[in-house]
Coordinates of C-alpha atoms in Angstrom, one line a residue:
X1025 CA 0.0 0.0 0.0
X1026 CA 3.0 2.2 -0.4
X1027 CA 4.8 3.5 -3.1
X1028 CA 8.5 1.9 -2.5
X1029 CA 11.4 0.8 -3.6
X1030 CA 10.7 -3.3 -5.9
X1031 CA 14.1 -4.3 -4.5
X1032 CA 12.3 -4.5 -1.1
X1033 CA 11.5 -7.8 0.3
X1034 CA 7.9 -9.2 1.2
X1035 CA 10.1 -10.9 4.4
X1036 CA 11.6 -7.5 5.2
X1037 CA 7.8 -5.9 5.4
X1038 CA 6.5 -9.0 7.3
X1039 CA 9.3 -8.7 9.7
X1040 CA 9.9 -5.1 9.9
X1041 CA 9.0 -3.5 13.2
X1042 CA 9.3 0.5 11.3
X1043 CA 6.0 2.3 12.6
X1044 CA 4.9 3.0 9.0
X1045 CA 5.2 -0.5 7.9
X1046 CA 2.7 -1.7 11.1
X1047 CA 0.5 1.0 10.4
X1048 CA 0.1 0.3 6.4
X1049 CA -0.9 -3.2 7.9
X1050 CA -3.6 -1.7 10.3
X1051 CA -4.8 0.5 7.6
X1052 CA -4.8 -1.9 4.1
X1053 CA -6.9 -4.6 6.7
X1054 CA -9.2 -2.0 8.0
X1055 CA -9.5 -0.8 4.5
X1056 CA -10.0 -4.7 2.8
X1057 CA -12.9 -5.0 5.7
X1058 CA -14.8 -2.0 4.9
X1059 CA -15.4 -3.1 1.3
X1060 CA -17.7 -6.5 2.3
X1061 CA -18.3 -5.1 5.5
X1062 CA -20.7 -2.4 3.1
X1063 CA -21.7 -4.7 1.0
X1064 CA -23.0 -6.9 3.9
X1065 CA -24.7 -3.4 5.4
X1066 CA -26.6 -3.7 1.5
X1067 CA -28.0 -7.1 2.0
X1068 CA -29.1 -6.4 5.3
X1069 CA -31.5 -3.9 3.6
X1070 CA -32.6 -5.9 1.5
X1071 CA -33.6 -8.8 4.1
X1072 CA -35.9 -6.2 5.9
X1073 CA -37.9 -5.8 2.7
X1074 CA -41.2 -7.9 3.2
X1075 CA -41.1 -11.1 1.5
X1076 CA -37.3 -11.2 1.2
X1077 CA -35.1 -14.0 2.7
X1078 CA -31.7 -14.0 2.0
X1079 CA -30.5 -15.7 5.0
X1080 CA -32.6 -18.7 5.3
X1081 CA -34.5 -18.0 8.8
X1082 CA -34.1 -15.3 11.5
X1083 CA -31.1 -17.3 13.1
X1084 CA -28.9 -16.4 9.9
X1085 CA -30.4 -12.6 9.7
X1086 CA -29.5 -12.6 13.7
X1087 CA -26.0 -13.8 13.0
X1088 CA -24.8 -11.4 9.7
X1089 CA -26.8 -8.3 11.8
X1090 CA -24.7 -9.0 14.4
X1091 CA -21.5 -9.6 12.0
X1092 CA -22.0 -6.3 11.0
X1093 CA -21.7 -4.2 14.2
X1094 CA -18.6 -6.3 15.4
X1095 CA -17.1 -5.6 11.8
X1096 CA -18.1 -2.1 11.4
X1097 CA -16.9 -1.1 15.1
X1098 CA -14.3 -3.6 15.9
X1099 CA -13.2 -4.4 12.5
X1100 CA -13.2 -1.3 10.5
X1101 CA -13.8 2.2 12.8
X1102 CA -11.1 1.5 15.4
X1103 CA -8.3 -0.2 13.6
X1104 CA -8.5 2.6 10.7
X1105 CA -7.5 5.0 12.9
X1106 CA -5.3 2.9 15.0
X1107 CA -3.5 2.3 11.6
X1108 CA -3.2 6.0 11.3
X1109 CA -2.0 6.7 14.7
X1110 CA 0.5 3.9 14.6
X1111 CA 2.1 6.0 11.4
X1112 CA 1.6 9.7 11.9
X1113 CA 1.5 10.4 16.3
X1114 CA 5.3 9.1 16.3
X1115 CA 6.1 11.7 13.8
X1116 CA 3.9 14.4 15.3
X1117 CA 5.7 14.3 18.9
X1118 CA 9.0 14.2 17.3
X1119 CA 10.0 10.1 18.0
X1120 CA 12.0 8.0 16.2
X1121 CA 9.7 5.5 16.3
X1122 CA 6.6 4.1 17.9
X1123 CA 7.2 2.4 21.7
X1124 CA 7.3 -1.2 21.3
X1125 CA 7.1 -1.2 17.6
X1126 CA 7.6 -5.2 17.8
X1127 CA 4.1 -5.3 20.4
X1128 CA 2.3 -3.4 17.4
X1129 CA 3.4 -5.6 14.9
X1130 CA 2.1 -8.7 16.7
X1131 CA -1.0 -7.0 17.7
X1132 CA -1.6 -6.1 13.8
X1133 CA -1.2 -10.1 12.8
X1134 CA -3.9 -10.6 16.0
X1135 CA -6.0 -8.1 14.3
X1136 CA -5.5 -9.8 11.2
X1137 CA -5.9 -13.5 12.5
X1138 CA -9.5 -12.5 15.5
X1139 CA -10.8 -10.6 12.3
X1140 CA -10.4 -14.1 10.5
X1141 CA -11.7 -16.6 12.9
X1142 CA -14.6 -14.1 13.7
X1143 CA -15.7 -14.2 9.8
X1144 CA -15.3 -17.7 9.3
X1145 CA -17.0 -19.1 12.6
X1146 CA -20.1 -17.2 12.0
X1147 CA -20.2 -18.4 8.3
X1148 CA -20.1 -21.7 9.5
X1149 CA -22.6 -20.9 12.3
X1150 CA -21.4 -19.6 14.8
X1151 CA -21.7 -15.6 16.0
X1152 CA -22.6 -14.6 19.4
X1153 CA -25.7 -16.5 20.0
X1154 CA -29.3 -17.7 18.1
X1155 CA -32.5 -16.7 18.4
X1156 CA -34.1 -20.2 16.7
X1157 CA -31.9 -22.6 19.3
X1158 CA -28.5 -23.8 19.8
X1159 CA -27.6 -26.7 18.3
X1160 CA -23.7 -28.4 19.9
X1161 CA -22.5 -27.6 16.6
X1162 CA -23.2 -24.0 17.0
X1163 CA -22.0 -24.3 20.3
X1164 CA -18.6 -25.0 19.1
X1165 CA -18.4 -21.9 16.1
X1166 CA -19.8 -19.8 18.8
X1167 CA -17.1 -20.5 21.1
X1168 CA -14.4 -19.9 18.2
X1169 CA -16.9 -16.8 17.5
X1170 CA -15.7 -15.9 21.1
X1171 CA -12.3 -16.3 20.9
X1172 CA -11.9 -14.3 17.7
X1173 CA -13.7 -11.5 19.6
X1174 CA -11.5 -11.5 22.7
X1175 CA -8.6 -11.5 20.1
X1176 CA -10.0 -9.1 18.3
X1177 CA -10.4 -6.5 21.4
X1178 CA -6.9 -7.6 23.1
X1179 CA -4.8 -6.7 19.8
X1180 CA -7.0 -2.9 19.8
X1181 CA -5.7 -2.6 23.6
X1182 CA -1.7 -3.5 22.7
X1183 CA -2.2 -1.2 19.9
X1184 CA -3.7 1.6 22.1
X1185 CA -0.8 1.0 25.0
X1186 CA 1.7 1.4 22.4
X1187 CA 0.3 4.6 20.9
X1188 CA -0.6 5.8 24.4
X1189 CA 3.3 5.3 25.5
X1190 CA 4.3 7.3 22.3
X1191 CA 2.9 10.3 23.3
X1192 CA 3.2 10.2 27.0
X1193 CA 7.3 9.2 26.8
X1194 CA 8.7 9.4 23.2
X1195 CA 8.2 13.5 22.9
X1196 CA 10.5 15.5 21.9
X1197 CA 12.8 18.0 23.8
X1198 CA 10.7 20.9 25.0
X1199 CA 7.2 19.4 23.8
X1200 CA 5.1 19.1 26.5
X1201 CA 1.4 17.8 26.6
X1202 CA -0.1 20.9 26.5
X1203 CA 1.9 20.7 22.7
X1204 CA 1.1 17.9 21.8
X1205 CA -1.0 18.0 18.4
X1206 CA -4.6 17.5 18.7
X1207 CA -4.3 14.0 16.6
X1208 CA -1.4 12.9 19.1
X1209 CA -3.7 14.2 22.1
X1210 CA -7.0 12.6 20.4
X1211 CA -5.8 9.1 20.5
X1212 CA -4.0 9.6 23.7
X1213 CA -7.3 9.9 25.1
X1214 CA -9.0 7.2 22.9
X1215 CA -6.4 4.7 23.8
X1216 CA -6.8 5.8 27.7
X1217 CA -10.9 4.9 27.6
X1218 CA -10.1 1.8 25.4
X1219 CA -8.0 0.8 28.0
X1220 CA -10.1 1.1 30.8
X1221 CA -13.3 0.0 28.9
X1222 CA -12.0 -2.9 26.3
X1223 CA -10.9 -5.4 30.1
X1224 CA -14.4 -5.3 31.0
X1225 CA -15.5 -6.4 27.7
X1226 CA -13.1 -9.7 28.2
X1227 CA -14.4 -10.0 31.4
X1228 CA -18.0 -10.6 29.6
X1229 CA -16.1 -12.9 26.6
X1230 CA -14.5 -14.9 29.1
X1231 CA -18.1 -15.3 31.5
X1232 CA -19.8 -16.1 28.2
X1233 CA -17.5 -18.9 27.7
X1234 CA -17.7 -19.9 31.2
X1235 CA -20.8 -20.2 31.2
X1236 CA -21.4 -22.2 28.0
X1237 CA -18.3 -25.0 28.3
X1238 CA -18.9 -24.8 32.5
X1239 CA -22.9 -25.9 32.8
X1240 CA -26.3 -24.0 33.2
X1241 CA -24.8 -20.9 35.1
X1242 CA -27.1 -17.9 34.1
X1243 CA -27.9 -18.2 30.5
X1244 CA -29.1 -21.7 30.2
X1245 CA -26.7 -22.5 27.9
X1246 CA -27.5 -24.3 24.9
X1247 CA -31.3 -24.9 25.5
X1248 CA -33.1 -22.6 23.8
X1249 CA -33.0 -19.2 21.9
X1250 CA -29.8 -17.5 23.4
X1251 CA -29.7 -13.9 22.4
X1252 CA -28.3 -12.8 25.7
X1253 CA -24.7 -13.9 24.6
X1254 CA -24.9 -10.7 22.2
X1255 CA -26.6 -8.5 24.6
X1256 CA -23.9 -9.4 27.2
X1257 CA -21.7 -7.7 24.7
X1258 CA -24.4 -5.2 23.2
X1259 CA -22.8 -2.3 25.3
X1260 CA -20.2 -1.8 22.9
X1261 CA -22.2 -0.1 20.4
X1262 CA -24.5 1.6 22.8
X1263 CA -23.9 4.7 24.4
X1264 CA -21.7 5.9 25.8
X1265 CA -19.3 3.2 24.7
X1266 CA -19.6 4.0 21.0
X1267 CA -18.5 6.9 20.8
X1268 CA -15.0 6.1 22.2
X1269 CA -14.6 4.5 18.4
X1270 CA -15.2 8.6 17.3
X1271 CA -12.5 10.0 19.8
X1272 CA -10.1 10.6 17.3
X1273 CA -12.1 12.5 14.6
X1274 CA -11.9 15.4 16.9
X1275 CA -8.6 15.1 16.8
X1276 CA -8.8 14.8 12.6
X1277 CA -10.7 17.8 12.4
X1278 CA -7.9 19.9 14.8
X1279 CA -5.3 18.9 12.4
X1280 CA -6.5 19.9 9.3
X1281 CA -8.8 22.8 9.5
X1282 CA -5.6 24.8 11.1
X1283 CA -3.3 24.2 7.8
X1284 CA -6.4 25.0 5.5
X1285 CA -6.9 28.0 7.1
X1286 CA -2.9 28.8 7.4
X1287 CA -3.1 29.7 11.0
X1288 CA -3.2 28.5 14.3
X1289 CA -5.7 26.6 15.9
X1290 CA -8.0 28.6 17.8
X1291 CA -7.9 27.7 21.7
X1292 CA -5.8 24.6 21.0
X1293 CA -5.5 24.3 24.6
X1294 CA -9.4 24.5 25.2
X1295 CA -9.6 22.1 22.0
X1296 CA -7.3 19.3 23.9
X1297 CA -10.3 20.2 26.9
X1298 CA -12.9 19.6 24.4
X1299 CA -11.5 15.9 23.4
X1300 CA -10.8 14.9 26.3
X1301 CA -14.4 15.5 27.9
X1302 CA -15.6 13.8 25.1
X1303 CA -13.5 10.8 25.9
X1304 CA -14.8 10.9 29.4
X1305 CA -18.5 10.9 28.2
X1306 CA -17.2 7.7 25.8
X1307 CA -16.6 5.8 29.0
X1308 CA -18.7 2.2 28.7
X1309 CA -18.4 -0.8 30.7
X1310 CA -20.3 0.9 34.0
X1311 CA -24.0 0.8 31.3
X1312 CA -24.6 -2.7 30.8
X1313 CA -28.5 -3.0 30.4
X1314 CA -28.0 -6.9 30.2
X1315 CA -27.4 -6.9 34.5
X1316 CA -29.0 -3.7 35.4
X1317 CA -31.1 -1.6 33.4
X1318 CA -29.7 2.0 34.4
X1319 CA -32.5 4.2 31.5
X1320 CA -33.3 7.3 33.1
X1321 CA -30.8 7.1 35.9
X1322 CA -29.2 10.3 36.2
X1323 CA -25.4 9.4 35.4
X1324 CA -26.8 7.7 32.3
X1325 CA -29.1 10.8 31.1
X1326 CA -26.1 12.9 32.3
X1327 CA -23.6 11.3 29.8
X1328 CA -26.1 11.0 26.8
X1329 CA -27.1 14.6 27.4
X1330 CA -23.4 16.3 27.8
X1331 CA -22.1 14.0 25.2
X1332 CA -23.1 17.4 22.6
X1333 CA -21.2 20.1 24.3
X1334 CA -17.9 18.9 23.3
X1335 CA -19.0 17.9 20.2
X1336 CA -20.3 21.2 19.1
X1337 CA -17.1 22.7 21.2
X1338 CA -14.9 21.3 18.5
X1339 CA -17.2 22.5 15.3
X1340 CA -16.9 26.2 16.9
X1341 CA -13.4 26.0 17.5
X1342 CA -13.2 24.4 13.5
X1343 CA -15.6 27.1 12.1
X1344 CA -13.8 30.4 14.4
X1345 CA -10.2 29.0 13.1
X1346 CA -11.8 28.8 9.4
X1347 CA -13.6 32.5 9.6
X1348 CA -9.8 34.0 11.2
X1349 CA -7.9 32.3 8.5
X1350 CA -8.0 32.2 4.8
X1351 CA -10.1 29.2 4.2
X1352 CA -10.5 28.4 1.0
X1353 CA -13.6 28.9 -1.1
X1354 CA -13.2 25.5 -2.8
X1355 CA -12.4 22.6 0.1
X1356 CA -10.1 20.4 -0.2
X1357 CA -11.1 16.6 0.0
X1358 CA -9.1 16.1 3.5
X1359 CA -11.4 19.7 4.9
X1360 CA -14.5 17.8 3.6
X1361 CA -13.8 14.6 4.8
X1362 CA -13.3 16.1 8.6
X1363 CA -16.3 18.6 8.1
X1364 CA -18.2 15.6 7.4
X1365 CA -17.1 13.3 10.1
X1366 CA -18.2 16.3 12.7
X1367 CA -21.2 16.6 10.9
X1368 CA -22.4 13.0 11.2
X1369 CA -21.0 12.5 14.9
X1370 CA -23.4 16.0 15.4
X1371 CA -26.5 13.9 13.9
X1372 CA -25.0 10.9 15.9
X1373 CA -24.9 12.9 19.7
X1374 CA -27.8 14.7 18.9
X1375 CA -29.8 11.1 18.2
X1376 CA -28.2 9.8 21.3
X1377 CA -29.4 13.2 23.6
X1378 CA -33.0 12.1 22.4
X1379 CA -32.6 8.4 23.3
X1380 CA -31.6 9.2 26.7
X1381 CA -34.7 11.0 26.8
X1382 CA -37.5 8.4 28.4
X1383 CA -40.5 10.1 27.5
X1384 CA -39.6 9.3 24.0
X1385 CA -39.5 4.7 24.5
X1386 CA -36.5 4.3 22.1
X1387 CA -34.7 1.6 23.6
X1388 CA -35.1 -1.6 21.8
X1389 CA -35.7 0.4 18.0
X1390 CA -33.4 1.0 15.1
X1391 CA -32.4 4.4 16.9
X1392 CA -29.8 1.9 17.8
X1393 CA -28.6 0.8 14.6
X1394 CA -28.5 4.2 13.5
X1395 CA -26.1 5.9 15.9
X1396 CA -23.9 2.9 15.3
X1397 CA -23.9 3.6 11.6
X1398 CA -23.7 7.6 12.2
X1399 CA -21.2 7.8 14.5
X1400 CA -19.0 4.2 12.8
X1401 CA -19.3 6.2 9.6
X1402 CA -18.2 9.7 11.4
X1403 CA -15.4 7.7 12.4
X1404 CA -14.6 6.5 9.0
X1405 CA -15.2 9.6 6.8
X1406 CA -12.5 11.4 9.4
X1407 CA -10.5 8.4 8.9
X1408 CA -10.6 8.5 5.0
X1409 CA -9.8 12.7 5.4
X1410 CA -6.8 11.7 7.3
X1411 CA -5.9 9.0 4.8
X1412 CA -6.0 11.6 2.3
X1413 CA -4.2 14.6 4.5
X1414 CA -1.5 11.9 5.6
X1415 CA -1.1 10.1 2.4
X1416 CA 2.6 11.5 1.7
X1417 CA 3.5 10.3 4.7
X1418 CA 1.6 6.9 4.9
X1419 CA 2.2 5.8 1.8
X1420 CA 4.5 8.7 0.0
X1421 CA 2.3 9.7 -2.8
X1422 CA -0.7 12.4 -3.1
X1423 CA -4.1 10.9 -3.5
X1424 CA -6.7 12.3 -6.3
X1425 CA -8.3 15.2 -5.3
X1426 CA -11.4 14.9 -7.4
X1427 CA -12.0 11.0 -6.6
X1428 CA -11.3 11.9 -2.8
X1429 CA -14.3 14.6 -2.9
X1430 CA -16.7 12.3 -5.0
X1431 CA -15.8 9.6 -1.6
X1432 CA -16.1 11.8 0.9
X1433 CA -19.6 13.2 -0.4
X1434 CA -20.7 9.2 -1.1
X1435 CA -19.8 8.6 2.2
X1436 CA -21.4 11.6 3.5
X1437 CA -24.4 11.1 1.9
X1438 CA -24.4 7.3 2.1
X1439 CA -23.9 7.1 6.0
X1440 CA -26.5 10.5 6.5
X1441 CA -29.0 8.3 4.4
X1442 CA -28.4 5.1 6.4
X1443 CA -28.6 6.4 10.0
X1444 CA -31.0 9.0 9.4
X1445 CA -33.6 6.4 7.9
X1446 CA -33.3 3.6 10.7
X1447 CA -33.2 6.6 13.0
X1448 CA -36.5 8.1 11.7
X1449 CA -37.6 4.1 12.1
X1450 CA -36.7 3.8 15.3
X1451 CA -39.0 7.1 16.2
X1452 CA -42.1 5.0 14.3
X1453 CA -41.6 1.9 16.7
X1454 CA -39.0 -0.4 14.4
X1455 CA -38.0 -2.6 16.6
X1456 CA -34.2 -2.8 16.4
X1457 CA -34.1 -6.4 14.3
X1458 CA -36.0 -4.9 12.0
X1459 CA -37.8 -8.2 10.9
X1460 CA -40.1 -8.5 8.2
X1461 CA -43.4 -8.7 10.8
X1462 CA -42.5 -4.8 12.2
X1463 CA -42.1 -3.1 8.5
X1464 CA -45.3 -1.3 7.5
X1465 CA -46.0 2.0 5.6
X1466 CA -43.4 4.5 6.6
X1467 CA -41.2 2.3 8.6
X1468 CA -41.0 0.7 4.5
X1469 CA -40.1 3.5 3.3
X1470 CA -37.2 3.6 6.1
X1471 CA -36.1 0.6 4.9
X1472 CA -35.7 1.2 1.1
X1473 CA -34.0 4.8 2.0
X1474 CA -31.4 2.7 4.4
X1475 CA -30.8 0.1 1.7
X1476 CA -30.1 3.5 -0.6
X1477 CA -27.9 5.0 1.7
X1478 CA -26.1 1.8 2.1
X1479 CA -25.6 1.2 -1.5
X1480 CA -24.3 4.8 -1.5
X1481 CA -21.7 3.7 1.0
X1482 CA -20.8 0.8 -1.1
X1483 CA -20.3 2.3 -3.8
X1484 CA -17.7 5.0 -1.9
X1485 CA -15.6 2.6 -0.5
X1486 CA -14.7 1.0 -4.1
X1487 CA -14.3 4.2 -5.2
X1488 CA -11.9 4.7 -1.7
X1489 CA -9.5 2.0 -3.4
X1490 CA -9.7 3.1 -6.9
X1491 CA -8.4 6.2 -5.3
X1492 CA -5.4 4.0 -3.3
X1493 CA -4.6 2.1 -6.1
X1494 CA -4.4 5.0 -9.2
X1495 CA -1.7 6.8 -7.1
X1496 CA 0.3 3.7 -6.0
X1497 CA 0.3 2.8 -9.6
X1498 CA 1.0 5.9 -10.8
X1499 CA 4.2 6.0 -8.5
X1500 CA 4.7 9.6 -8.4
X1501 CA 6.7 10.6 -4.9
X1502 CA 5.0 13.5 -3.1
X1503 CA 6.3 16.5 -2.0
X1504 CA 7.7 16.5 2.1
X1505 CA 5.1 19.0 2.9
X1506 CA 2.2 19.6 0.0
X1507 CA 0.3 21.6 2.7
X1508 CA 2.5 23.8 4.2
X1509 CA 1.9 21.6 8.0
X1510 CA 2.4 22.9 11.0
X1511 CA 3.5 19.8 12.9
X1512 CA 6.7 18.1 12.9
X1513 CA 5.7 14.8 10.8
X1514 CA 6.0 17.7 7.7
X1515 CA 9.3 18.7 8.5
X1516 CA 11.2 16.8 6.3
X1517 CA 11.3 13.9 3.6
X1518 CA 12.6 11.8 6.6
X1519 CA 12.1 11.3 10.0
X1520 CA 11.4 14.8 12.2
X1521 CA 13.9 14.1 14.9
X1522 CA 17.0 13.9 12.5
X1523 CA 16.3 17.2 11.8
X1524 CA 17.9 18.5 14.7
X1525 CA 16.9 22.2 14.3
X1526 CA 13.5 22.1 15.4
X1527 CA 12.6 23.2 18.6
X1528 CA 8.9 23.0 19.9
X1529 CA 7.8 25.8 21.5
X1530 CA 4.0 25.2 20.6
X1531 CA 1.7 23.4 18.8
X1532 CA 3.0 24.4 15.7
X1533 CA 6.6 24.1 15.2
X1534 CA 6.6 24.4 11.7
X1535 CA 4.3 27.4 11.4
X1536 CA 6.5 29.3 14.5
X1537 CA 9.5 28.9 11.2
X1538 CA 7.1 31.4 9.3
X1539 CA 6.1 34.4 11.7
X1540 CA 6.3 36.9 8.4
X1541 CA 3.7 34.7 6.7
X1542 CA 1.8 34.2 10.1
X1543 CA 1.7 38.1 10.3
X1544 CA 0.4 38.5 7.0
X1545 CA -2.3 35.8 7.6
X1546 CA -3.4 37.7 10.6
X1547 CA -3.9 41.0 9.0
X1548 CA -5.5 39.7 6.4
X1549 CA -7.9 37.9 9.1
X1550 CA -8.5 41.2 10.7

């Protein structure tokens, strides 16, 4: 996924414990995922449509519906932007390369390898749980189901302890937190709640197990319809857990909209604030509904309710840097991609303040289903604008600008389309299966807009590699610093710390280089 030098060795890539190599792993998986992952989102769709069964019974609807979350969240969202971290916050804070690079490797090939045995034990009937019965031969795939997730989740936590260690030990002379870029500081946060919130999550995959290979302990395991072994697991793409997957698009957005704009960051300090109150209120594991049903309890309200404050904290702080700078009239496809990450993870917060709400009954409806998709897809389109912003230094070519705006808008429009419809659902009493029995009048006109936006969404991510693979074909080495950056992963062709005459006294090294064109700027603004 890089454009290198042919003389290089598959064995040397394999082996190689350089940050960029690991992260191209993280990122060409997460990447391969999306496509079917999309396509699996499309038939889903389609099953809801009355008179439609492409999975042969509810059991097999039950296991690719629950397929889908798992993928989209565990699968796709996080390692995407674990990829990224793993290549771009050792440049940022000025290391030479990431902490325990070897740790980050292994966890990529556990990535890989849970991601594998996940697939291929629900295919073969596995998944976590049935709603028709549980035959012993389920039993089995659902216990390799299992073991893929718990592999799946430890390999995110390395990852994150690695990344975490980066930015905490590895800076630079003179760079303190407080300096730390907003990505850097972003996934420092996101690593800190997935580290605290991912343990409990094994703590359920390892009861579940228990319980099934151990006798009759609470779940009655295998007599009978068993859907509590995914709703022992459900609050992972519930609130508040889900939006820890989002964290880091904050962090996206503060990156970019600064260089667009050509100055500073506005209140970068108040920005790293702003993340890491949203990290707070994207601490799960305490909200599991399975053992105690905690809706309309105050701490739960509380976190659903606050959840938009730093959400729209970080579009003001985007928009006031944008109006004092010289944003251009035309964005470029790494602006639009962050602008529409916020914008979704806006429709996402805003859909989670109202679930929170009790008056309104939405537990148990496709309000569900559509945060996950609104804020998995937030994640994603600010993923794909940092792919695109990065790409010189991920994979050391420019991607198109025109294909990079027709994805960005697809996925814009795809995920809007998706989440809005099952959300608008959700309000007309969808239950959250969706099954054929629940779709009538305008909950069927839900459904044929989600299966719209979904096909949208399909359609962006094959356009996402057509983008990839036209500028690693075309081979063309990019420019150090195409943007004029103001971090330290733009100061040279190589790594930042040989550079040896940097020294961080902000944020923005790079810009602090250029006070005559910062002076400029800020007349300009005035």
């Amino acid at each position: 996924m890089t454009v290198r030098d042919p003389s290089e060795g598959l064995y040397a890539r394999l082996a190689s414990s350089d940050h960029k190599t690991i992260g191209q792993l993280w990122i060409a998986t997460a990447l391969l995922l999306l496509v079917p992952t999309a396509v699996l989102g499309v038939v889903l769709g389609l099953e809801r449509v009355d008179g439609v069964d492409l999975f042969a019974g509810t059991n097999g609807y039950f296991q690719m519906w629950t397929l889908y979350r798992f993928a989209l969240v565990l699968m796709v969202a996080a390692p995407l932007f674990v990829g990224l971290a793993i290549v771009i916050v050792p440049m940022q804070v000025g290391a030479s390369n990431l902490a325990f690079p070897r740790a980050a490797a292994a966890a990529g090939w556990g990535y890989i390898l849970g991601a594998a045995i996940v697939v291929v034990s629900v295919l073969a009937g596995g998944g976590w749980g049935a709603l028709d019965g549980v035959s012993q031969g389920e039993a089995d795939a659902i216990g390799l189901t299992l073991m893929g997730t718990g592999l799946l989740i430890v390999s995110l936590m390395v990852a994150a302890m690695c990344i975490a260690t980066t930015v905490i030990s590895l800076r630079t002379k003179d760079m303190t937190l407080l300096r730390v870029p907003l990505f850097a500081w972003s996934m420092l946060v996101t690593a800190v709640v997935w580290l605290l919130t991912f343990p409990v999550a094994i703590a359920n995959v390892v009861l579940i197990y228990a319980d099934m290979h151990g006798g009759s302990l609470e779940f009655g395991f295998p007599e009978g319809p068993d859907p509590v072994i995914f709703h022992q697991l459900e609050w992972l793409f519930l609130q508040p857990q889900i939006y820890a997957i989002a964290i880091p698009a904050l962090g996206v957005l503060g990156s970019i909209v600064p260089v667009v704009a050509g100055i500073r960051q506005v209140g970068h300090q108040p920005m790293m604030a702003i993340i890491a109150l949203f990290g707070l209120l994207g601490l799960g594991g305490w909200s599991q509904p399975y053992f105690v049903d905690n809706t309309g309890d105050f701490l739960f309200v509380a976190f659903g309710v606050v959840a938009f404050v730093p959400v729209l904290g970080a579009v003001g702080g985007a928009v006031s840097t944008l109006l004092q700078g010289r944003a251009p009239m035309f964005p470029p496809a790494h602006l639009l991609g962050a602008l529409a990450g916020i914008a979704l993870l806006v429709l996402a917060v805003l859909t989670g303040t109202l679930r929170v709400v009790e008056q309104f009954e939405l537990s148990g409806t496709t309000v569900h289903t559509g945060t996950v998709n609104l804020v998995a897809f937030a994640a994603v389109s600010a993923a794909v604008a940092g792919l695109w912003f990065w790409a010189p230094r991920i994979i050391g070519a420019l991607l198109g600008s025109g294909i990079g705006l027709m994805v960005i808008l697809a996925l814009f429009g795809g995920a809007g389309l998706l989440g809005t419809a099952d959300v608008v659902a959700g309000f007309l009493d969808a239950s959250d299966l969706m099954l054929h029995d629940s779709n009538e009048g305008s909950v069927e006109i839900m459904v044929f807009v989600s299966i719209v936006g979904a096909v949208v969404v399909a359609a962006a991510t094959l356009g996402l590699w057509a983008g990839i693979a036209k500028a690693v074909r075309n081979g063309v080495q990019a420019p150090a610093d195409p943007w004029n950056g103001h971090t330290l992963e733009w100061s040279t062709a190589k790594h930042p710390k040989q550079s040896g005459d940097l020294r961080v006294v902000s944020e923005a090294p790079l810009l602090d280089r250029r006070p005559e064109a910062i002076e400029v700027l800020y007349e300009d603004a005035r």
